[in-house]
Amino acid sequence: MEYFLELFFSGLTRGSIYALIALGYTMVYGIIGLINFAHGEIYMIGAFTALIVASVLTVLGFNQLAILLCAGFAAVVYSSAYGYTVEKIAYKPLRNAPRLSPLISAIGMSIFLQNYVLLAQTSDFMPFPALIPEFEFMEPYAHIVGSSELVIFLVTTLVMVLLTLLIKFSSIGKAMRATAQDKKMAMLLGIDVNKIISITFVIGSALAAIGGLLIASHIGQINFYIGFIAGIKAFTAAVLGGIGSIPGAVLGSFILGWTESFATGYISSDYEDVFAFSILVLILIFKPAGLLGRDKTKKV
Amino acid sequence: MKPILEVNKICMDFGGLRALDQLDLEVKSGEIVALIGPNGAGKTTFFNCVTGIYAPTSGNIFLHDMKGKSSSLNGLKPNKITEKGLARTFQNIRLFSEMTVLENVMVGCHCRSTASILGALFRNKKTVQEEEEIVRKSYGILQKVGISEYVNEMAKNLPYGAQRRLEIARALATEPLLLLLDEPAAGMNPQETKELDELIVRLRDNEGLSILLIEHDMKLVMSLSDRIFVMDYGRKIAQGTPAEVRENPVVIKAYLGDDS
């Protein structure tokens, strides 16, 4: 039973991180119909920014909580700036191009950012300090669920609630939904569609940066390649849940997290990815639009 | 006094096809003007040029507001033109079908709000007040067009006539000076058309709106309009009061052909 719980919480942690990244994929897809393959790299850049800021502040002798907050803030701002810029450089000029062009551009951007970080840093894994504090009250349960796992889950939940409220109730959120449904009409109602698209990229990037910081602190090492793997997994989760749907992305992420965790724990860690992608294949065969995705049947 | 909308000699070419040819048109403040003509005459193209969906090949479009401020609409993006005070509806209904009726109108209010992403996240007093104000204003508009009973329904579930009214409500939310209606009565029964007629007159009388509409229902056009412009093959072939246009042989020829 304890082993089961341990795997359950480990799956929950993985799922939370996938969800933070998958939200960026699904929001961007929802609004401009593009799979932003460079999104995983934004997450990786968030982790590296956090590492740099944390290293500097550690040398300067700040306390752990201050380092966590500063590193988090810096990661969010820096990643958002990258997300914003990537959209302006690689996608905006291709807004009216055939759908394949921005997709290729996204893959190019992804490779570029990976190699840019590879050159600026190194290809080796770099140790990442444990920024998330260990809580004393968690000690009796430490063999089942760690403090950082708890924090990751809570932060993710908080962020998702905020995002949902923002999209459902705020004026900007309504403008985002309107833009997703009919860009031309939104424009005719005075909505600055380019600004709304930029905001979407900024929000998605900020979420990915939070994910990058949290998981790096949890695992304890990063390199330039982490964004690719995490990006592919989060993308899988988004497709699993129904790309374009926000609750779908979250659901898909947790399903994927648990699948990987239980497959690793009960069968073999060698088959982790096999199980993750088998689920994807099954969903695509039996429910092509994803679990919560809308089927594309148009009324005539 | 200057007209509210002034269009000087606009042309619109699509490749070798001239869809609009040296078209002049003006709408005075408080006027209801109809744009009529056979199918393919270029009426909707004209709307698309004025609202910034197409950039006209040549010619000028000006909007003069009540305070005497003039702005050229040439080359502006649709959202900027809406900010200047122009709103439109479409021939085919284009509501945000996955949103509620109230939300559809609130989207229209967005361009007049100062909403920022930080305000939305931290919910400062100003943002909260503004959002409450938007809800009040939107509800008021729904009452004005007579569909406030549907306030929390999904837009796609509304009856057809109410969907048409919602399109007008959403356009009103952008606080226009001039409202462009593209076939507002399309698909309506005589009763609904009559109510639409009253609504449009009410908008002009109570809200001080100027209205330019494309319409094929001649009964509605004749009873509603102060002036009528007639187009054919991208050109203006006649203009005048409903009585003048009805008697004009050029118009009759355009509609019925040479033999009549």
Coordinates of C-alpha atoms in Angstrom, one line a residue:
Chain A
M1 CA 0.0 0.0 0.0
E2 CA 2.8 2.4 0.9
Y3 CA 4.5 1.6 -2.3
F4 CA 1.3 2.3 -4.2
L5 CA 0.9 5.6 -2.5
E6 CA 4.5 6.5 -3.2
L7 CA 3.9 5.8 -6.9
F8 CA 0.6 7.7 -6.8
F9 CA 2.3 10.8 -5.4
S10 CA 5.2 10.5 -7.8
G11 CA 2.7 10.3 -10.7
L12 CA 0.9 13.3 -9.3
T13 CA 4.1 15.3 -9.3
R14 CA 5.0 14.3 -12.9
G15 CA 1.4 15.1 -13.9
S16 CA 1.6 18.5 -12.3
I17 CA 4.7 19.4 -14.3
Y18 CA 3.3 18.0 -17.5
A19 CA 0.1 20.1 -16.9
L20 CA 2.1 23.3 -16.4
I21 CA 3.8 22.8 -19.8
A22 CA 0.7 21.2 -21.5
L23 CA -1.4 24.3 -20.8
G24 CA 1.0 26.4 -22.9
Y25 CA 0.6 24.0 -25.8
T26 CA -3.2 23.8 -25.6
M27 CA -3.7 27.5 -25.1
V28 CA -1.6 28.4 -28.1
Y29 CA -3.3 25.7 -30.2
G30 CA -6.7 26.9 -29.1
I31 CA -6.0 30.5 -30.2
I32 CA -3.9 30.2 -33.4
G33 CA -4.1 26.4 -34.2
L34 CA -0.4 26.0 -34.0
I35 CA 1.6 23.3 -32.2
N36 CA 4.3 25.4 -30.7
F37 CA 7.2 22.9 -30.7
A38 CA 9.5 25.5 -29.1
H39 CA 7.5 25.5 -26.0
G40 CA 9.6 22.8 -24.3
E41 CA 12.6 25.0 -24.8
I42 CA 10.9 27.9 -23.0
Y43 CA 10.5 25.5 -20.1
M44 CA 14.2 24.6 -20.3
I45 CA 15.2 28.3 -20.4
G46 CA 13.1 28.9 -17.4
A47 CA 15.0 26.2 -15.5
F48 CA 18.4 27.7 -16.6
T49 CA 17.4 31.2 -15.6
A50 CA 16.4 30.0 -12.2
L51 CA 19.7 28.1 -11.9
I52 CA 21.8 31.2 -12.8
V53 CA 19.8 33.5 -10.4
A54 CA 19.9 30.9 -7.6
S55 CA 23.7 30.4 -8.0
V56 CA 24.4 34.1 -7.8
L57 CA 22.1 34.7 -4.8
T58 CA 23.5 31.6 -3.0
V59 CA 27.0 33.1 -3.3
L60 CA 25.6 36.4 -2.0
G61 CA 24.2 34.5 1.0
F62 CA 20.5 35.0 0.7
N63 CA 18.2 32.6 2.5
Q64 CA 16.4 29.8 0.8
L65 CA 12.9 31.3 0.5
A66 CA 14.2 34.6 -0.9
I67 CA 16.3 32.6 -3.5
L68 CA 13.3 30.5 -4.5
L69 CA 11.1 33.6 -5.0
C70 CA 13.7 35.6 -6.9
A71 CA 14.7 32.7 -9.1
G72 CA 11.0 32.0 -9.8
F73 CA 10.3 35.7 -10.6
A74 CA 13.4 35.9 -12.9
A75 CA 12.5 32.6 -14.6
V76 CA 8.9 33.7 -15.3
V77 CA 10.0 37.1 -16.7
Y78 CA 12.8 35.8 -18.8
S79 CA 10.8 32.9 -20.2
S80 CA 7.9 35.1 -20.9
A81 CA 10.2 37.5 -22.8
Y82 CA 11.4 34.5 -24.8
G83 CA 7.9 33.2 -25.5
Y84 CA 6.8 36.7 -26.7
T85 CA 9.9 37.1 -28.9
V86 CA 9.6 33.6 -30.5
E87 CA 6.0 34.4 -31.5
K88 CA 7.0 37.7 -33.0
I89 CA 10.0 36.3 -34.9
A90 CA 8.9 32.8 -35.9
Y91 CA 5.1 32.8 -36.0
K92 CA 3.6 36.2 -36.6
P93 CA 5.1 36.7 -40.1
L94 CA 3.6 33.3 -41.0
R95 CA 0.1 34.0 -39.6
N96 CA -1.6 33.7 -43.0
A97 CA 0.8 31.1 -44.5
P98 CA -0.2 27.4 -45.0
R99 CA -0.4 25.6 -41.7
L100 CA 2.8 23.6 -42.3
S101 CA 5.0 26.7 -42.5
P102 CA 4.7 27.8 -38.9
L103 CA 5.0 24.2 -37.7
I104 CA 8.4 23.9 -39.5
S105 CA 9.3 27.3 -38.1
A106 CA 8.4 26.1 -34.6
I107 CA 10.7 23.0 -35.0
G108 CA 13.5 25.3 -36.2
M109 CA 13.0 27.6 -33.3
S110 CA 13.2 24.6 -30.9
I111 CA 16.5 23.3 -32.4
F112 CA 17.9 26.9 -32.4
L113 CA 17.1 27.5 -28.7
Q114 CA 18.5 24.1 -27.7
N115 CA 21.7 24.7 -29.5
Y116 CA 22.0 28.2 -28.2
V117 CA 21.7 27.0 -24.6
L118 CA 24.1 24.2 -25.4
L119 CA 26.7 26.7 -26.7
A120 CA 26.1 29.2 -23.9
Q121 CA 26.2 26.5 -21.2
T122 CA 27.6 23.0 -21.7
S123 CA 26.1 19.7 -22.8
D124 CA 26.8 18.2 -19.3
F125 CA 24.1 17.8 -16.6
M126 CA 24.4 20.7 -14.2
P127 CA 23.5 20.3 -10.5
F128 CA 20.5 22.3 -9.5
P129 CA 20.2 23.4 -5.9
A130 CA 17.1 22.2 -3.9
L131 CA 15.2 25.5 -3.7
I132 CA 12.0 24.0 -2.3
P133 CA 12.2 23.9 1.5
E134 CA 11.8 20.6 3.4
F135 CA 9.0 20.9 5.9
E136 CA 9.4 19.3 9.3
F137 CA 5.8 18.2 9.5
M138 CA 6.3 16.2 6.4
E139 CA 9.1 14.1 7.8
P140 CA 7.1 11.2 9.0
Y141 CA 5.7 10.7 5.5
A142 CA 8.9 11.4 3.7
H143 CA 9.2 7.9 2.4
I144 CA 5.8 8.3 0.6
V145 CA 5.7 11.9 -0.4
G146 CA 8.4 14.5 -0.2
S147 CA 8.0 18.2 0.6
S148 CA 8.9 19.3 -2.9
E149 CA 6.3 17.0 -4.3
L150 CA 3.7 18.6 -2.1
V151 CA 4.8 22.1 -3.1
I152 CA 4.8 21.2 -6.8
F153 CA 1.2 19.9 -6.5
L154 CA 0.0 22.9 -4.5
V155 CA 1.6 25.5 -6.7
T156 CA 0.3 23.8 -9.9
T157 CA -3.2 23.7 -8.4
L158 CA -3.1 27.3 -7.4
V159 CA -1.8 28.4 -10.9
M160 CA -4.5 26.4 -12.6
V161 CA -7.3 27.9 -10.5
L162 CA -6.0 31.4 -11.2
L163 CA -5.8 30.6 -14.9
T164 CA -9.3 29.2 -15.0
L165 CA -10.7 32.3 -13.2
L166 CA -8.7 34.6 -15.5
I167 CA -10.1 33.0 -18.7
K168 CA -13.6 32.6 -17.4
F169 CA -14.3 35.9 -15.8
S170 CA -11.8 38.6 -16.7
S171 CA -12.3 40.9 -19.7
I172 CA -9.0 39.8 -21.1
G173 CA -10.1 36.1 -20.7
K174 CA -13.2 36.8 -22.6
A175 CA -11.3 38.5 -25.4
M176 CA -9.0 35.5 -25.5
R177 CA -12.0 33.1 -25.9
A178 CA -13.5 35.4 -28.5
T179 CA -10.2 35.5 -30.5
A180 CA -10.0 31.7 -30.3
Q181 CA -13.5 31.3 -31.7
D182 CA -13.5 33.9 -34.5
K183 CA -10.4 36.1 -35.0
K184 CA -11.9 38.3 -37.7
M185 CA -15.0 39.0 -35.7
A186 CA -13.0 39.7 -32.6
M187 CA -10.9 42.2 -34.5
L188 CA -14.1 43.9 -35.8
L189 CA -15.2 44.3 -32.1
G190 CA -12.1 46.3 -31.5
I191 CA -10.0 43.6 -29.9
D192 CA -6.3 43.9 -30.7
V193 CA -5.9 40.3 -31.8
N194 CA -2.1 40.5 -32.0
K195 CA -1.9 41.7 -28.4
I196 CA -4.2 38.8 -27.3
I197 CA -2.0 36.3 -29.1
S198 CA 1.1 37.8 -27.4
I199 CA -0.6 37.6 -24.0
T200 CA -1.4 33.9 -24.6
F201 CA 2.2 33.2 -25.4
V202 CA 3.4 35.1 -22.3
I203 CA 1.0 33.3 -20.0
G204 CA 1.9 29.9 -21.5
S205 CA 5.6 30.7 -21.1
A206 CA 5.3 31.9 -17.6
L207 CA 3.5 28.6 -16.6
A208 CA 6.3 26.6 -18.3
A209 CA 8.9 28.6 -16.5
I210 CA 7.3 27.8 -13.1
G211 CA 7.2 24.1 -14.2
G212 CA 10.9 24.3 -15.1
L213 CA 12.0 25.7 -11.8
L214 CA 9.9 23.3 -9.8
I215 CA 11.0 20.1 -11.5
A216 CA 14.7 21.2 -11.7
S217 CA 14.7 21.8 -8.0
H218 CA 12.9 18.4 -7.4
I219 CA 15.2 16.3 -9.6
G220 CA 18.4 18.3 -8.9
Q221 CA 20.0 18.5 -12.3
I222 CA 19.3 20.0 -15.7
N223 CA 20.8 20.2 -19.2
F224 CA 19.9 21.7 -22.5
Y225 CA 18.0 18.7 -23.6
I226 CA 15.3 18.5 -20.8
G227 CA 12.9 20.7 -22.7
F228 CA 12.7 18.3 -25.6
I229 CA 11.7 15.3 -23.6
A230 CA 9.3 17.2 -21.3
G231 CA 7.9 19.1 -24.3
I232 CA 7.1 15.9 -26.1
K233 CA 5.5 14.4 -23.0
A234 CA 3.4 17.5 -22.3
F235 CA 2.4 17.6 -25.9
T236 CA 1.3 14.0 -25.6
A237 CA -0.7 14.9 -22.5
A238 CA -2.4 17.8 -24.3
V239 CA -3.4 15.6 -27.3
L240 CA -4.6 12.9 -24.9
G241 CA -6.9 15.4 -23.1
G242 CA -8.0 17.0 -26.3
I243 CA -5.7 19.7 -27.7
G244 CA -7.3 23.2 -27.4
S245 CA -9.1 22.3 -24.2
I246 CA -7.7 23.6 -20.9
P247 CA -9.3 21.0 -18.5
G248 CA -8.4 18.4 -21.1
A249 CA -4.7 19.3 -20.9
V250 CA -4.8 19.0 -17.1
L251 CA -6.6 15.6 -17.2
G252 CA -4.3 14.3 -19.9
S253 CA -1.2 15.3 -17.9
F254 CA -2.3 13.5 -14.7
I255 CA -3.3 10.4 -16.6
L256 CA 0.1 10.4 -18.3
G257 CA 1.9 11.1 -15.0
W258 CA 0.2 8.2 -13.3
T259 CA 0.7 5.8 -16.2
E260 CA 4.4 6.4 -16.3
S261 CA 4.8 6.3 -12.5
F262 CA 2.9 3.0 -12.1
A263 CA 4.5 1.4 -15.2
T264 CA 7.9 2.3 -13.8
G265 CA 7.1 1.0 -10.3
Y266 CA 5.3 -2.2 -11.1
I267 CA 6.8 -3.3 -14.4
S268 CA 10.1 -1.7 -15.3
S269 CA 11.4 1.8 -15.8
D270 CA 12.6 0.7 -19.2
Y271 CA 9.0 0.6 -20.4
E272 CA 8.0 4.0 -19.0
D273 CA 7.8 5.7 -22.4
V274 CA 6.3 2.7 -24.1
F275 CA 3.3 2.8 -21.8
A276 CA 3.0 6.6 -22.1
F277 CA 2.8 6.5 -25.8
S278 CA 0.7 3.4 -26.0
I279 CA -2.0 5.2 -24.2
L280 CA -1.7 8.1 -26.7
V281 CA -2.1 5.6 -29.6
L282 CA -5.1 4.0 -28.0
I283 CA -6.8 7.3 -27.4
L284 CA -6.1 8.5 -30.9
I285 CA -7.6 5.3 -32.3
F286 CA -10.8 5.3 -30.2
K287 CA -11.3 9.0 -29.5
P288 CA -9.3 11.0 -32.1
A289 CA -10.3 14.4 -30.6
G290 CA -8.9 13.5 -27.2
L291 CA -10.8 12.9 -24.0
L292 CA -12.3 16.3 -23.6
G293 CA -11.7 17.6 -27.1
R294 CA -14.6 18.7 -29.3
D295 CA -15.2 16.5 -32.3
K296 CA -14.9 18.5 -35.4
T297 CA -18.3 17.8 -36.8
K298 CA -19.6 21.0 -38.4
K299 CA -23.2 21.8 -38.7
V300 CA -24.2 22.2 -42.3
Chain B
M1 CA -22.1 70.2 -41.2
K2 CA -19.8 67.5 -42.2
P3 CA -21.2 64.0 -42.9
I4 CA -20.2 61.3 -40.3
L5 CA -18.9 58.9 -43.0
E6 CA -17.3 60.3 -46.1
V7 CA -16.1 58.0 -48.8
N8 CA -14.3 59.5 -51.8
K9 CA -13.8 57.6 -55.0
I10 CA -12.7 54.3 -53.5
C11 CA -11.7 51.5 -55.8
M12 CA -11.1 47.9 -54.9
D13 CA -9.3 45.5 -57.3
F14 CA -9.0 41.8 -56.9
G15 CA -6.4 40.9 -59.5
G16 CA -8.0 42.0 -62.7
L17 CA -11.4 42.4 -61.3
R18 CA -12.6 45.8 -60.2
A19 CA -15.1 45.1 -57.4
L20 CA -15.6 48.7 -56.5
D21 CA -15.2 51.5 -59.0
Q22 CA -14.8 55.2 -58.0
L23 CA -17.5 54.9 -55.4
D24 CA -18.6 58.0 -53.5
L25 CA -20.9 57.8 -50.5
E26 CA -21.7 59.8 -47.4
V27 CA -23.8 59.2 -44.3
K28 CA -24.9 62.3 -42.4
S29 CA -25.2 62.3 -38.6
G30 CA -28.5 60.7 -37.5
E31 CA -29.3 59.4 -40.9
I32 CA -30.4 55.9 -41.9
V33 CA -28.9 55.1 -45.3
A34 CA -29.5 52.0 -47.3
L35 CA -27.2 50.4 -49.8
I36 CA -29.0 48.3 -52.4
G37 CA -28.2 46.5 -55.6
P38 CA -28.3 43.2 -57.3
N39 CA -26.2 40.3 -56.0
G40 CA -22.5 40.7 -56.7
A41 CA -22.8 44.5 -57.0
G42 CA -20.0 44.9 -54.4
K43 CA -22.1 46.0 -51.4
T44 CA -20.4 43.6 -48.9
T45 CA -17.0 44.4 -50.5
F46 CA -17.7 48.1 -49.7
F47 CA -18.4 47.2 -46.1
N48 CA -15.2 45.2 -45.9
C49 CA -13.2 48.2 -47.2
V50 CA -14.8 50.6 -44.8
T51 CA -14.3 48.3 -41.8
G52 CA -10.6 47.5 -42.6
I53 CA -10.9 43.9 -43.7
Y54 CA -9.8 44.9 -47.1
A55 CA -7.5 47.8 -47.9
P56 CA -9.0 49.8 -50.8
T57 CA -6.8 50.0 -53.9
S58 CA -7.3 53.7 -54.0
G59 CA -9.6 56.4 -52.6
N60 CA -10.2 57.9 -49.2
I61 CA -12.5 57.0 -46.3
F62 CA -13.0 59.5 -43.5
L63 CA -14.9 59.4 -40.2
H64 CA -15.9 62.8 -38.8
D65 CA -17.1 62.6 -35.2
M66 CA -19.5 65.0 -33.5
K67 CA -16.7 67.1 -32.0
G68 CA -15.5 67.9 -35.5
K69 CA -12.5 65.6 -35.3
S70 CA -11.8 63.8 -38.6
S71 CA -9.9 60.6 -39.0
S72 CA -8.8 58.8 -42.1
L73 CA -9.7 55.1 -42.0
N74 CA -7.4 54.1 -44.9
G75 CA -4.9 51.4 -43.9
L76 CA -6.2 51.1 -40.4
K77 CA -6.7 47.7 -38.9
P78 CA -10.2 46.6 -38.2
N79 CA -9.8 46.9 -34.4
K80 CA -8.5 50.5 -34.7
I81 CA -11.5 51.4 -37.0
T82 CA -13.8 50.0 -34.4
E83 CA -12.1 52.1 -31.7
K84 CA -12.8 55.2 -33.9
G85 CA -16.5 54.5 -33.7
L86 CA -17.6 52.1 -36.5
A87 CA -19.3 48.8 -35.8
R88 CA -20.8 46.2 -38.1
T89 CA -22.8 43.0 -38.2
F90 CA -22.5 40.2 -40.8
Q91 CA -24.8 38.8 -43.4
N92 CA -24.3 35.3 -41.9
I93 CA -24.5 35.2 -38.1
R94 CA -21.1 35.3 -36.5
L95 CA -21.7 35.0 -32.8
F96 CA -19.2 33.5 -30.4
S97 CA -21.4 30.4 -30.1
E98 CA -19.5 28.9 -27.2
M99 CA -20.1 31.9 -25.0
T100 CA -23.2 33.1 -23.2
V101 CA -25.3 36.0 -24.5
L102 CA -24.0 38.3 -21.8
E103 CA -20.4 37.3 -22.5
N104 CA -20.9 38.0 -26.2
V105 CA -21.9 41.6 -25.4
M106 CA -19.1 41.9 -22.8
V107 CA -16.5 41.0 -25.5
G108 CA -17.8 44.0 -27.4
C109 CA -17.1 46.2 -24.4
H110 CA -13.5 45.1 -24.2
C111 CA -12.2 47.7 -26.6
R112 CA -13.5 50.5 -24.4
S113 CA -12.0 49.1 -21.2
T114 CA -8.6 49.6 -19.8
A115 CA -8.2 46.0 -18.8
S116 CA -4.6 44.8 -18.4
I117 CA -3.3 41.4 -17.6
L118 CA -1.9 42.5 -14.3
G119 CA -5.2 44.1 -13.3
A120 CA -7.0 40.8 -14.1
L121 CA -4.5 38.8 -12.0
F122 CA -4.4 41.0 -9.0
R123 CA -8.0 42.2 -9.1
N124 CA -7.3 45.8 -7.9
K125 CA -10.3 48.0 -7.1
K126 CA -10.3 49.8 -10.5
T127 CA -10.5 46.5 -12.5
V128 CA -13.2 45.1 -10.3
Q129 CA -15.3 48.3 -10.6
E130 CA -14.7 48.4 -14.3
E131 CA -15.8 44.8 -14.8
E132 CA -19.0 45.4 -12.8
E133 CA -19.7 48.4 -14.9
I134 CA -19.2 46.3 -18.1
V135 CA -21.8 43.8 -16.8
R136 CA -24.3 46.6 -16.1
K137 CA -23.7 48.2 -19.4
S138 CA -24.0 44.9 -21.3
Y139 CA -27.2 44.0 -19.5
G140 CA -28.6 47.5 -20.4
I141 CA -27.8 46.9 -24.1
L142 CA -29.6 43.5 -24.0
Q143 CA -32.6 45.2 -22.6
K144 CA -32.4 47.9 -25.3
V145 CA -32.5 45.3 -28.1
G146 CA -35.1 43.2 -26.2
I147 CA -33.3 40.0 -25.5
S148 CA -32.4 40.4 -21.9
E149 CA -34.5 37.2 -21.1
Y150 CA -31.7 35.1 -22.6
V151 CA -28.9 36.7 -20.7
N152 CA -27.2 33.5 -19.5
E153 CA -28.1 31.2 -22.4
M154 CA -25.4 30.0 -24.7
A155 CA -25.5 32.1 -27.9
K156 CA -25.9 29.0 -30.1
N157 CA -29.1 28.0 -28.3
L158 CA -31.0 31.2 -29.2
P159 CA -33.8 31.4 -31.7
Y160 CA -32.8 32.9 -35.0
G161 CA -34.4 36.3 -34.6
A162 CA -32.7 36.7 -31.2
Q163 CA -29.3 35.8 -32.6
R164 CA -29.7 38.6 -35.1
R165 CA -30.6 41.0 -32.3
L166 CA -27.6 39.7 -30.3
E167 CA -25.3 40.6 -33.2
I168 CA -26.6 44.1 -33.1
A169 CA -26.3 44.3 -29.3
R170 CA -22.7 43.2 -29.5
A171 CA -21.9 45.8 -32.1
L172 CA -23.6 48.5 -29.9
A173 CA -21.3 47.4 -27.0
T174 CA -18.3 48.9 -28.9
E175 CA -20.0 52.4 -28.6
P176 CA -20.2 53.2 -32.3
L177 CA -21.1 56.4 -34.0
L178 CA -22.0 54.6 -37.1
L179 CA -23.5 51.2 -37.3
L180 CA -23.1 49.1 -40.5
L181 CA -25.7 46.3 -40.8
D182 CA -25.2 43.7 -43.5
E183 CA -28.6 42.3 -44.4
P184 CA -30.1 42.4 -40.9
A185 CA -33.4 41.1 -42.0
A186 CA -32.1 38.1 -43.9
G187 CA -34.1 35.0 -43.1
M188 CA -36.6 36.9 -40.9
N189 CA -40.4 36.5 -41.0
P190 CA -42.6 39.6 -41.6
Q191 CA -43.2 40.0 -37.9
E192 CA -39.5 39.8 -37.0
T193 CA -38.7 42.2 -39.8
K194 CA -41.3 44.7 -38.5
E195 CA -39.7 44.5 -35.0
L196 CA -36.3 45.0 -36.5
D197 CA -37.5 48.1 -38.3
E198 CA -38.7 49.5 -35.0
L199 CA -35.5 48.6 -33.3
I200 CA -33.3 50.4 -35.9
V201 CA -35.5 53.5 -35.8
R202 CA -35.3 53.5 -32.0
L203 CA -31.5 53.2 -32.1
R204 CA -31.3 56.3 -34.3
D205 CA -33.9 58.3 -32.3
N206 CA -32.8 57.4 -28.8
E207 CA -29.1 56.7 -29.2
G208 CA -28.3 59.2 -31.9
L209 CA -26.7 56.5 -34.0
S210 CA -26.2 56.8 -37.7
I211 CA -26.9 53.7 -39.7
L212 CA -25.8 52.3 -43.0
L213 CA -27.4 49.1 -44.1
I214 CA -27.3 46.6 -46.9
E215 CA -30.7 45.0 -47.4
H216 CA -32.7 43.1 -50.0
D217 CA -36.1 43.4 -48.3
M218 CA -37.4 46.4 -50.3
K219 CA -40.3 47.0 -48.1
L220 CA -38.0 47.5 -45.1
V221 CA -35.6 49.6 -47.1
M222 CA -38.3 51.9 -48.4
S223 CA -39.9 52.4 -45.0
L224 CA -36.7 52.8 -43.1
S225 CA -34.2 54.8 -45.1
D226 CA -33.8 58.5 -45.4
R227 CA -31.6 58.0 -48.4
I228 CA -30.7 55.1 -50.7
F229 CA -27.6 54.4 -52.7
V230 CA -28.0 51.9 -55.5
M231 CA -25.0 49.9 -56.8
D232 CA -24.4 47.7 -59.7
Y233 CA -21.1 46.2 -61.0
G234 CA -19.1 48.0 -58.3
R235 CA -20.4 51.4 -59.4
K236 CA -23.0 53.8 -57.9
I237 CA -25.8 54.0 -60.4
A238 CA -28.3 56.1 -58.4
Q239 CA -28.9 57.8 -55.1
G240 CA -31.8 59.7 -53.5
T241 CA -34.8 59.4 -51.3
P242 CA -36.8 56.2 -51.4
A243 CA -39.4 57.8 -53.7
E244 CA -36.8 59.1 -56.1
V245 CA -35.0 55.7 -56.3
R246 CA -38.2 53.8 -56.9
E247 CA -39.0 55.9 -60.0
N248 CA -35.5 55.9 -61.3
P249 CA -35.4 54.1 -64.7
V250 CA -31.7 53.2 -64.2
V251 CA -32.5 51.4 -61.0
I252 CA -35.4 49.5 -62.6
K253 CA -33.1 48.5 -65.4
A254 CA -30.4 47.2 -63.1
Y255 CA -32.9 45.0 -61.2
L256 CA -35.1 43.8 -64.1
G257 CA -32.9 43.9 -67.1
D258 CA -33.0 45.8 -70.4
D259 CA -36.4 44.6 -71.7
S260 CA -38.6 46.1 -69.0

